[in-house]
XYZ file of C-alpha atoms in Angstrom:
639
model
C 0.804 -5.495 -10.048
C -1.923 -4.390 -12.424
C -4.662 -6.896 -13.284
C -3.644 -7.051 -16.918
C -0.238 -8.424 -15.890
C -1.650 -11.286 -13.847
C -1.498 -14.648 -15.509
C -4.324 -17.148 -15.307
C -3.330 -20.010 -13.077
C -4.719 -23.524 -12.872
C -6.187 -24.607 -9.541
C -3.681 -27.288 -8.664
C -0.672 -27.802 -6.449
C 1.843 -28.543 -9.166
C 4.788 -26.163 -9.324
C 6.966 -25.997 -12.435
C 10.697 -26.368 -12.081
C 12.317 -23.054 -11.202
C 15.593 -21.752 -12.537
C 18.261 -20.814 -9.985
C 17.521 -17.110 -10.407
C 13.754 -17.558 -10.126
C 14.336 -19.826 -7.141
C 16.291 -17.138 -5.282
C 14.100 -14.166 -6.195
C 10.984 -16.046 -5.108
C 12.559 -16.954 -1.782
C 13.456 -13.332 -1.192
C 9.937 -12.248 -2.092
C 8.482 -14.761 0.366
C 10.332 -13.057 3.213
C 7.463 -10.580 3.159
C 7.056 -6.816 3.562
C 8.233 -6.803 7.208
C 11.793 -7.826 6.395
C 13.201 -4.534 7.684
C 11.465 -4.724 11.068
C 13.698 -4.013 14.066
C 15.313 -7.052 15.663
C 16.058 -8.801 12.349
C 19.640 -7.646 11.817
C 21.273 -10.710 13.391
C 18.884 -13.207 11.789
C 20.055 -15.598 9.069
C 17.491 -14.514 6.476
C 18.614 -17.163 4.005
C 17.681 -19.852 6.515
C 14.351 -18.123 7.195
C 13.576 -17.919 3.477
C 14.281 -21.647 3.054
C 11.852 -22.502 5.848
C 9.122 -20.221 4.456
C 9.716 -21.590 0.961
C 9.445 -25.235 2.005
C 6.528 -24.621 4.370
C 4.407 -22.906 1.732
C 5.490 -24.869 -1.340
C 2.601 -26.509 -3.127
C -0.025 -24.183 -1.669
C -2.204 -21.907 -3.773
C -0.502 -18.999 -2.047
C 2.901 -20.296 -3.196
C 1.691 -20.806 -6.751
C 0.330 -17.278 -6.878
C 3.539 -15.783 -5.475
C 5.480 -17.781 -8.043
C 3.380 -16.322 -10.861
C 3.841 -12.777 -9.555
C 7.580 -13.296 -9.187
C 7.890 -14.509 -12.763
C 5.851 -11.575 -14.009
C 8.111 -9.214 -12.102
C 11.186 -10.864 -13.627
C 9.745 -10.315 -17.094
C 8.967 -6.717 -16.244
C 12.515 -6.168 -15.032
C 13.819 -7.634 -18.275
C 11.782 -5.031 -20.144
C 13.092 -2.272 -17.884
C 16.676 -3.354 -18.534
C 16.072 -3.544 -22.270
C 14.591 -0.057 -22.200
C 17.567 1.233 -20.236
C 19.923 -0.366 -22.729
C 18.171 1.534 -25.514
C 18.290 4.788 -23.562
C 22.032 4.436 -23.022
C 22.481 4.790 -26.784
C 20.638 8.109 -26.831
C 21.711 11.613 -25.930
C 20.068 12.293 -22.570
C 21.706 15.650 -21.993
C 18.367 17.447 -21.847
C 16.975 14.870 -19.401
C 20.034 15.263 -17.219
C 19.644 19.021 -17.273
C 15.989 18.826 -16.289
C 16.822 16.500 -13.416
C 19.533 18.849 -12.165
C 17.205 21.839 -12.439
C 14.637 20.020 -10.354
C 17.246 19.137 -7.733
C 18.378 22.764 -7.594
C 14.763 23.902 -7.175
C 14.234 21.474 -4.309
C 17.426 22.621 -2.604
C 16.248 26.223 -2.666
C 13.197 25.219 -0.662
C 14.901 22.901 1.820
C 13.545 23.578 5.314
C 15.978 22.903 8.157
C 14.088 24.837 10.809
C 11.623 22.210 12.020
C 11.993 19.454 14.599
C 9.835 16.474 13.644
C 9.656 13.341 15.791
C 8.386 9.896 14.872
C 7.269 7.865 17.884
C 6.940 4.097 17.522
C 5.811 1.845 20.365
C 8.100 -1.152 20.789
C 6.357 -4.427 19.828
C 3.149 -2.739 20.942
C 0.623 -5.577 21.088
C 3.177 -7.895 22.660
C 4.196 -5.233 25.181
C 0.577 -4.723 26.252
C 0.072 -8.467 26.683
C 3.258 -8.705 28.770
C 1.800 -6.238 31.254
C -0.875 -8.815 32.104
C 1.520 -11.776 31.923
C 5.018 -10.583 32.954
C 6.463 -14.073 32.563
C 6.109 -13.659 28.772
C 8.784 -10.965 28.746
C 11.488 -13.613 28.934
C 10.267 -16.079 26.300
C 9.527 -15.881 22.558
C 5.969 -14.597 22.232
C 3.730 -13.273 19.481
C 0.236 -11.854 19.164
C -2.009 -13.364 16.528
C -2.800 -16.996 15.855
C -3.269 -17.565 12.120
C -1.122 -14.546 11.232
C 1.327 -12.818 13.569
C 0.582 -9.139 14.085
C 3.662 -8.520 16.206
C 6.359 -10.405 18.129
C 8.493 -9.572 21.105
C 12.222 -9.233 20.550
C 12.980 -12.754 21.790
C 10.846 -14.130 18.961
C 12.389 -11.777 16.413
C 15.794 -13.320 17.010
C 14.437 -16.487 15.393
C 13.181 -14.588 12.335
C 9.546 -14.287 13.445
C 7.883 -11.007 12.502
C 4.562 -9.366 11.766
C 2.666 -10.570 8.733
C 4.034 -14.126 9.008
C 1.777 -17.171 8.983
C 1.596 -18.680 12.457
C 2.505 -22.210 11.404
C 5.580 -20.901 9.576
C 6.645 -18.966 12.689
C 6.323 -22.175 14.711
C 8.770 -23.857 12.359
C 11.248 -21.039 12.980
C 10.640 -21.051 16.729
C 8.927 -24.233 18.023
C 8.604 -22.760 21.526
C 6.806 -19.626 20.309
C 3.783 -18.674 22.404
C 0.973 -17.139 20.353
C -1.796 -15.143 22.034
C -5.128 -14.082 20.515
C -5.740 -10.442 19.628
C -7.479 -8.169 22.117
C -8.065 -4.792 20.483
C -9.902 -3.355 23.457
C -6.704 -3.574 25.506
C -4.540 -2.137 22.730
C -6.883 0.760 22.064
C -7.057 1.657 25.762
C -3.264 1.650 26.049
C -2.887 3.690 22.866
C -5.135 6.369 24.370
C -2.827 6.571 27.391
C 0.180 7.120 25.131
C -1.616 9.708 23.018
C -2.605 11.692 26.092
C 1.121 12.170 26.786
C 2.002 13.003 23.179
C -0.634 15.715 23.182
C 1.322 17.609 25.847
C 4.286 17.940 23.480
C 2.309 18.662 20.310
C -1.457 19.204 20.605
C -1.705 18.638 16.846
C 0.252 15.401 16.734
C -0.588 12.984 13.941
C -1.512 9.350 14.615
C -0.014 7.249 11.840
C -1.460 4.030 13.289
C -2.525 2.670 16.638
C 1.102 2.446 17.798
C 2.956 5.233 16.004
C 2.675 8.995 15.634
C 4.388 12.100 14.296
C 4.965 15.243 16.340
C 6.399 18.644 15.535
C 8.109 19.769 18.756
C 9.726 22.924 17.361
C 7.559 25.200 19.494
C 7.814 22.973 22.545
C 11.617 23.053 22.478
C 11.709 26.811 21.810
C 9.286 27.666 24.620
C 11.140 25.533 27.165
C 14.653 26.152 25.888
C 15.244 22.407 25.543
C 17.274 20.496 23.010
C 15.303 18.056 20.839
C 17.200 15.134 22.351
C 16.300 16.156 25.899
C 12.658 16.800 25.057
C 12.262 13.402 23.373
C 14.110 11.610 26.175
C 11.724 13.247 28.641
C 8.723 12.208 26.550
C 9.902 8.610 26.330
C 10.565 8.460 30.059
C 7.118 9.851 30.788
C 5.483 7.239 28.541
C 7.421 4.443 30.246
C 6.473 5.629 33.745
C 2.787 6.253 33.078
C 1.973 3.441 30.663
C 4.634 0.788 31.491
C 5.503 0.346 27.829
C 8.511 1.720 25.944
C 8.684 3.748 22.775
C 11.463 4.492 20.317
C 11.870 7.796 18.529
C 13.465 9.337 15.477
C 14.288 13.051 15.416
C 14.887 14.922 12.179
C 13.911 17.941 10.112
C 11.060 16.130 8.368
C 8.733 13.174 8.737
C 10.477 10.931 6.198
C 13.846 10.950 7.944
C 12.266 10.856 11.403
C 10.492 7.577 10.581
C 13.695 6.004 9.291
C 15.609 7.224 12.359
C 13.072 5.774 14.814
C 14.151 2.290 13.714
C 17.858 2.902 14.375
C 18.006 2.321 18.133
C 15.039 0.068 18.791
C 13.849 -0.982 21.263
C 13.551 1.822 23.806
C 15.954 4.197 22.112
C 16.138 7.355 20.088
C 18.241 8.666 17.233
C 18.629 12.134 15.793
C 19.781 13.080 12.321
C 21.429 16.509 12.698
C 19.589 19.417 11.093
C 22.077 20.325 8.389
C 22.279 19.393 4.744
C 25.646 17.631 4.925
C 24.573 15.219 7.639
C 21.241 14.570 5.976
C 22.827 13.739 2.603
C 25.359 11.497 4.338
C 22.635 9.720 6.317
C 20.627 8.992 3.170
C 23.603 8.118 0.953
C 24.237 4.619 2.329
C 20.639 3.883 3.285
C 19.203 0.843 1.441
C 16.184 1.899 -0.612
C 14.026 -0.680 1.184
C 14.512 1.253 4.443
C 12.487 4.146 3.006
C 8.774 4.044 3.724
C 7.186 3.697 0.308
C 9.699 1.288 -1.247
C 8.344 -2.237 -1.115
C 9.573 -5.601 -2.313
C 8.734 -5.044 -5.974
C 10.090 -1.521 -6.352
C 13.238 -2.562 -4.485
C 13.914 -5.280 -7.052
C 13.199 -2.967 -9.970
C 15.557 -0.321 -8.642
C 18.219 -2.861 -7.762
C 18.148 -4.189 -11.333
C 19.299 -0.811 -12.703
C 21.941 -0.393 -10.006
C 20.020 1.599 -7.387
C 20.681 -0.270 -4.140
C 20.967 2.736 -1.835
C 19.495 6.215 -1.851
C 22.928 7.523 -2.827
C 22.751 5.497 -6.055
C 19.693 7.453 -7.188
C 21.750 10.443 -8.311
C 23.773 8.590 -10.938
C 20.580 7.226 -12.530
C 18.609 10.484 -12.381
C 18.370 10.943 -16.152
C 16.889 7.460 -16.654
C 14.364 7.399 -13.813
C 11.515 9.387 -15.451
C 11.687 7.292 -18.611
C 11.897 3.981 -16.767
C 9.490 4.550 -13.897
C 7.557 7.748 -14.605
C 7.602 11.284 -13.247
C 5.973 10.433 -9.918
C 8.593 7.819 -9.115
C 11.342 10.196 -10.244
C 10.036 12.883 -7.907
C 9.762 10.446 -5.030
C 13.265 9.055 -5.519
C 14.971 12.434 -5.879
C 13.350 13.534 -2.627
C 14.713 10.355 -1.036
C 18.209 11.071 -2.331
C 18.084 14.610 -0.936
C 16.473 13.574 2.335
C 13.488 15.874 1.803
C 10.025 15.327 3.216
C 7.023 17.005 4.745
C 7.421 19.105 7.874
C 3.805 20.000 8.588
C 2.194 17.620 11.049
C -1.543 17.689 11.645
C -4.227 15.424 13.154
C -5.088 12.442 10.992
C -8.756 13.406 10.867
C -7.875 16.623 9.026
C -6.571 14.718 6.037
C -9.099 14.609 3.272
C -10.591 11.164 2.904
C -10.367 9.820 -0.634
C -12.510 6.724 -0.266
C -14.362 4.531 2.188
C -14.435 0.785 1.867
C -14.600 -2.557 3.594
C -13.507 -6.020 2.606
C -13.320 -9.442 4.204
C -11.395 -12.640 3.680
C -13.003 -16.022 4.127
C -12.736 -19.674 3.255
C -13.499 -20.620 -0.368
C -17.010 -19.366 -1.091
C -19.041 -20.216 -4.175
C -22.618 -20.528 -5.300
C -24.999 -17.843 -6.462
C -26.919 -17.598 -3.188
C -23.809 -17.588 -0.966
C -22.043 -14.925 -3.004
C -25.080 -12.664 -2.992
C -25.475 -13.089 0.734
C -21.838 -12.074 1.191
C -22.335 -9.093 -1.133
C -25.381 -7.999 0.879
C -23.515 -8.204 4.205
C -20.581 -6.301 2.696
C -22.939 -3.561 1.518
C -24.450 -3.333 4.992
C -21.011 -3.007 6.581
C -20.068 -0.277 4.116
C -23.281 1.613 4.835
C -22.330 1.696 8.532
C -18.905 3.128 7.695
C -20.404 5.720 5.368
C -22.916 6.833 7.989
C -20.132 7.094 10.543
C -17.899 9.148 8.253
C -20.825 11.192 6.889
C -20.002 10.785 3.221
C -21.384 9.054 0.162
C -19.697 8.132 -3.096
C -20.181 8.830 -6.785
C -18.182 5.754 -7.834
C -18.658 2.214 -6.523
C -15.841 -0.340 -6.775
C -16.187 -4.101 -6.318
C -13.045 -6.051 -5.458
C -12.785 -9.834 -5.411
C -9.969 -12.304 -4.932
C -10.418 -15.703 -6.575
C -9.437 -18.927 -4.843
C -6.373 -18.828 -7.108
C -5.399 -15.506 -5.471
C -6.019 -13.476 -8.629
C -7.534 -10.083 -7.808
C -10.134 -8.353 -9.968
C -11.828 -4.983 -9.577
C -14.879 -3.630 -11.326
C -16.418 -0.190 -10.965
C -19.632 1.577 -11.821
C -20.750 5.209 -11.680
C -24.349 5.305 -10.388
C -26.591 8.193 -11.502
C -26.340 9.640 -7.999
C -23.976 9.527 -5.045
C -24.910 6.551 -2.848
C -24.443 5.348 0.721
C -27.439 3.142 1.582
C -26.972 -0.625 1.682
C -29.754 -1.274 -0.845
C -28.151 1.029 -3.401
C -24.684 -0.345 -2.719
C -25.981 -3.878 -3.225
C -28.137 -3.156 -6.272
C -25.409 -1.303 -8.168
C -22.703 -3.856 -7.329
C -24.802 -6.925 -8.127
C -24.496 -6.565 -11.942
C -20.704 -6.396 -11.554
C -20.733 -9.614 -9.548
C -23.069 -11.248 -12.078
C -20.700 -10.351 -14.896
C -17.787 -11.896 -13.014
C -19.845 -15.058 -12.576
C -20.258 -15.215 -16.353
C -16.561 -14.614 -16.942
C -15.551 -17.269 -14.419
C -18.022 -20.175 -14.398
C -18.125 -21.743 -10.961
C -16.750 -18.524 -9.443
C -15.031 -19.305 -6.136
C -13.919 -16.380 -3.964
C -11.672 -15.860 -0.950
C -12.182 -12.124 -0.588
C -14.883 -9.625 -1.378
C -14.892 -5.889 -0.846
C -16.833 -2.749 -1.725
C -15.446 0.765 -1.816
C -16.842 4.141 -2.789
C -14.699 6.959 -4.160
C -15.242 10.524 -5.380
C -16.834 11.342 -2.065
C -19.359 14.039 -1.182
C -20.327 15.047 2.316
C -23.675 14.158 3.875
C -23.292 16.510 6.824
C -26.538 18.293 7.637
C -25.132 21.765 7.050
C -24.727 21.000 3.355
C -28.425 20.197 2.853
C -31.354 22.524 2.367
C -34.887 21.955 3.660
C -35.795 19.661 0.788
C -32.641 17.565 1.142
C -31.032 19.034 -1.976
C -27.539 20.407 -2.156
C -27.805 24.147 -1.622
C -24.130 24.562 -2.380
C -22.001 22.287 -4.484
C -20.492 19.759 -2.054
C -16.767 19.519 -1.720
C -15.441 16.521 -3.599
C -12.121 14.794 -3.152
C -9.483 16.707 -5.046
C -7.393 15.021 -7.685
C -3.806 15.921 -6.960
C -2.324 13.724 -9.660
C -0.698 16.704 -11.346
C 0.651 18.130 -8.084
C 4.146 16.739 -7.725
C 5.134 18.947 -4.847
C 3.493 22.078 -3.543
C 0.292 22.921 -1.716
C -3.394 22.158 -2.084
C -6.350 23.857 -0.465
C -8.804 22.114 1.806
C -12.507 22.903 1.855
C -11.942 25.645 4.427
C -9.318 27.315 2.253
C -6.316 26.251 4.320
C -3.246 25.090 2.445
C -1.243 21.963 3.131
C 1.916 20.463 1.770
C 1.658 17.849 -0.932
C 4.645 15.537 -1.323
C 5.177 12.792 -3.915
C 5.797 10.169 -1.219
C 2.225 10.296 0.061
C 0.800 7.908 -2.504
C 3.884 5.668 -2.356
C 3.544 5.372 1.408
C -0.168 4.634 1.092
C 0.556 1.924 -1.484
C 3.197 0.419 0.825
C 0.571 0.252 3.557
C -1.806 -1.517 1.186
C 0.975 -3.952 0.316
C 1.295 -4.847 3.994
C -2.479 -5.190 4.241
C -2.597 -7.513 1.246
C 0.266 -9.561 2.655
C -1.624 -9.980 5.920
C -4.727 -11.152 4.071
C -2.734 -13.602 1.963
C -0.974 -14.985 5.023
C -4.362 -15.534 6.645
C -5.416 -17.625 3.665
C -2.138 -19.555 3.645
C -2.579 -20.247 7.349
C -6.107 -21.449 6.705
C -4.944 -23.761 3.928
C -2.530 -25.303 6.394
C -5.254 -25.593 9.028
C -7.600 -27.267 6.558
C -4.940 -29.810 5.652
C -4.068 -30.532 9.272
C -7.425 -30.402 11.018
C -10.129 -29.839 8.441
C -10.801 -26.479 10.096
C -13.179 -23.806 8.890
C -12.026 -20.256 8.365
C -13.938 -17.419 9.961
C -14.717 -14.380 7.880
C -12.642 -11.411 9.042
C -13.295 -7.830 8.104
C -10.268 -5.943 6.880
C -10.996 -3.307 9.519
C -10.130 -5.894 12.181
C -6.555 -6.229 10.994
C -3.916 -4.348 12.992
C -2.879 -2.036 10.200
C -6.365 -0.840 9.277
C -6.264 2.212 11.510
C -3.407 3.567 9.427
C -4.975 2.809 6.041
C -6.573 5.635 4.103
C -6.401 5.717 0.313
C -4.333 8.750 -0.590
C -5.271 8.587 -4.260
C -8.370 10.043 -5.830
C -8.073 8.420 -9.207
C -10.068 8.945 -12.357
C -10.668 5.909 -14.528
C -11.501 5.152 -18.125
C -13.104 1.830 -18.970
C -11.163 -0.299 -21.416
C -13.451 -0.946 -24.416
C -12.018 -4.457 -24.732
C -11.768 -6.017 -21.298
C -14.016 -3.417 -19.552
C -11.539 -3.084 -16.677
C -11.181 0.456 -15.293
C -7.760 1.939 -16.062
C -6.107 5.027 -14.620
C -6.891 8.159 -16.640
C -3.473 8.566 -18.193
C -3.032 8.590 -21.981
C 0.147 6.543 -21.994
C -0.994 3.936 -19.489
C -4.398 3.620 -21.133
C -2.966 3.170 -24.635
C -0.436 0.622 -23.380
C -3.281 -1.316 -21.816
C -5.260 -1.178 -25.076
C -2.217 -2.507 -26.951
C -1.892 -5.284 -24.403
C -5.532 -6.303 -24.750
C -5.354 -6.205 -28.543
C -2.321 -8.460 -28.568
C -4.042 -11.379 -26.865
C -4.918 -14.498 -28.739
C -8.522 -14.403 -27.531
C -9.012 -10.911 -28.932
C -7.364 -11.912 -32.153
C -9.798 -14.757 -32.596
C -12.794 -12.623 -31.680
C -11.833 -9.893 -34.112
C -11.181 -12.450 -36.810
C -14.582 -14.023 -36.245
C -16.327 -10.659 -36.188
C -17.329 -11.057 -32.541
C -16.955 -8.630 -29.672
C -14.319 -8.484 -27.038
C -16.744 -7.695 -24.281
C -16.346 -10.982 -22.456
C -12.604 -11.338 -22.819
C -10.785 -11.486 -19.505
C -7.525 -9.648 -18.978
C -5.778 -12.673 -17.597
C -6.976 -15.151 -20.168
C -3.763 -15.158 -22.142
C -0.149 -14.208 -21.915
C 0.655 -14.379 -25.618
C 3.307 -12.042 -26.989
C 2.131 -8.892 -28.692
C 1.289 -9.213 -32.377
C 0.167 -5.667 -33.059
C -3.400 -6.453 -34.137
C -5.670 -3.459 -34.506
C -9.423 -3.375 -34.934
C -10.422 -0.203 -36.813
C -13.879 -0.392 -35.245
C -12.391 0.193 -31.812
C -11.065 3.669 -32.462
C -14.378 5.499 -32.312
C -15.430 3.512 -29.266
C -12.135 4.335 -27.604
C -12.553 8.059 -28.191
C -16.000 8.002 -26.663
C -14.770 6.261 -23.542
C -11.571 8.184 -22.998
C -13.213 11.320 -21.687
C -11.143 14.437 -21.008
C -7.544 14.101 -22.048
C -4.797 14.182 -19.463
C -2.057 16.643 -20.221
C 1.150 15.053 -21.412
C 3.026 16.651 -18.588
C 1.025 14.948 -15.871
C 3.469 12.111 -15.670
C 2.913 8.404 -15.370
C 1.188 7.395 -12.176
C 2.367 4.061 -10.915
C 2.436 1.950 -7.821
C 5.533 -0.009 -8.668
C 5.598 -2.028 -5.502
C 1.910 -2.643 -4.865
C 0.807 -6.185 -5.574
C -2.816 -6.609 -6.473
């Protein structure tokens, strides 16, 4: 959810009375992003949601989730109202354009490749069970404050990754929770990858426990069927590593990932390589089963009647107008069962940003916040030195003790990577936040650099100047499907799902961080415990997290928040800021809107315009985005 849609929330435990609908939608939301994890099919999710609801009720986490759920309900109301208006219009041209796009995609459908998605079964738990075999027969999870994974005995009770430990204990009182040991998991992952490399030397690690392979050549060279080759691979992994893996086999990565969840654990499933079977497989598939559709987008789609991928077709004329061109592209590809077929090592993907963030117990005070900012800058410097890049844009991210998230950005006069520069350029942003929120109290702080340039020695001349213009991250916002060129001139597929999948990963990351804070709240109430600061890079999903977006921003002249460089989105944000009561009073009094906060009011729009803003707006907008670029959105990513 964008910052301008967040509502300011008082720091108290009181929860207003919910309506029946709000009550149910909030409970569903609280089930978390891991609802579709394997082993949950036989679980009474209504019972699980009641337990999570009652266990978290009254917490700051609960209050924040309640606010976000209400905001989503209001947004859905607007979507439905917009759809109602569209139904009165002649959308023949929109329908024709959608059909032309579908026909174009069909012409380029590739059925020749054999892509496999490998997913280790309950990986962390499986590794721990090797050291303690007795745990194989009892409910067990890895992770104390927040569960990172559970074995299948625990999943039968509704326990799953991303769940607060104390909530899991309410679902399964006999649950055994072990601490994380990443050294063991990394060592075991290397053993698995050594086997995968024999089947596809250019396999792609999606995370520490999952990977994509293209085994087309392997099967052709050995005259093996895909099923036999994957069965052999899985058997080899089991024999050499003593853990099991599940696999999905299909013509592209999207379907392969969905298929790998069909016969878990220790199974495999193939979607036949013909259009009829692919369309049939996708037709009845719930949208939430697609990687890239999270809790929020699922609700938005469900509200307009899109429950399964097959439902997408009947709504094809409305999708661009309701959700934007990017979402339309993504959804049509889901309906058709299309996805990328080229698999390559993860390190070959162009990095869009480098960042670090940490969660901690409530932190306030000028000295403490600056000390945390300094340590964050030092951590980021280490990552930048390791990745050999520096950034032209610096972004500060904070989460208040009320769970509201704010980001600020600055463009230094030069690309930076040293801790002193990172600290000095981010300090004014922190100072401004302290003015906006007297008594600023934080639970999370992060720094990230974007618009990267390489610092590899070969790009520097004797005097340390750039002899050749360094390669910067490419902005592919206008590339809906096609190819882009890397620095070496090689071309790679670009698919609309890439940014949706990345946003879904960030949603899981945010959920993990929020669960950690909820768990700490519970610990503080029970034992008066102190929370340890944890870098985001220590969470189990971090290895799979790379920002796939290289976004350009324009600063809002009212609230100063950076907004995505899209005419429509930017103007809507301006309208939103202008409609707030605080702005209205400032304009009336002849003051400035510089210190107004985006969440300070949720008043309805009143259409107030300040003529003095127009020239300022033009100066800040920068280059115009073409009207055909489409609306970029992350409909399911909660800030």
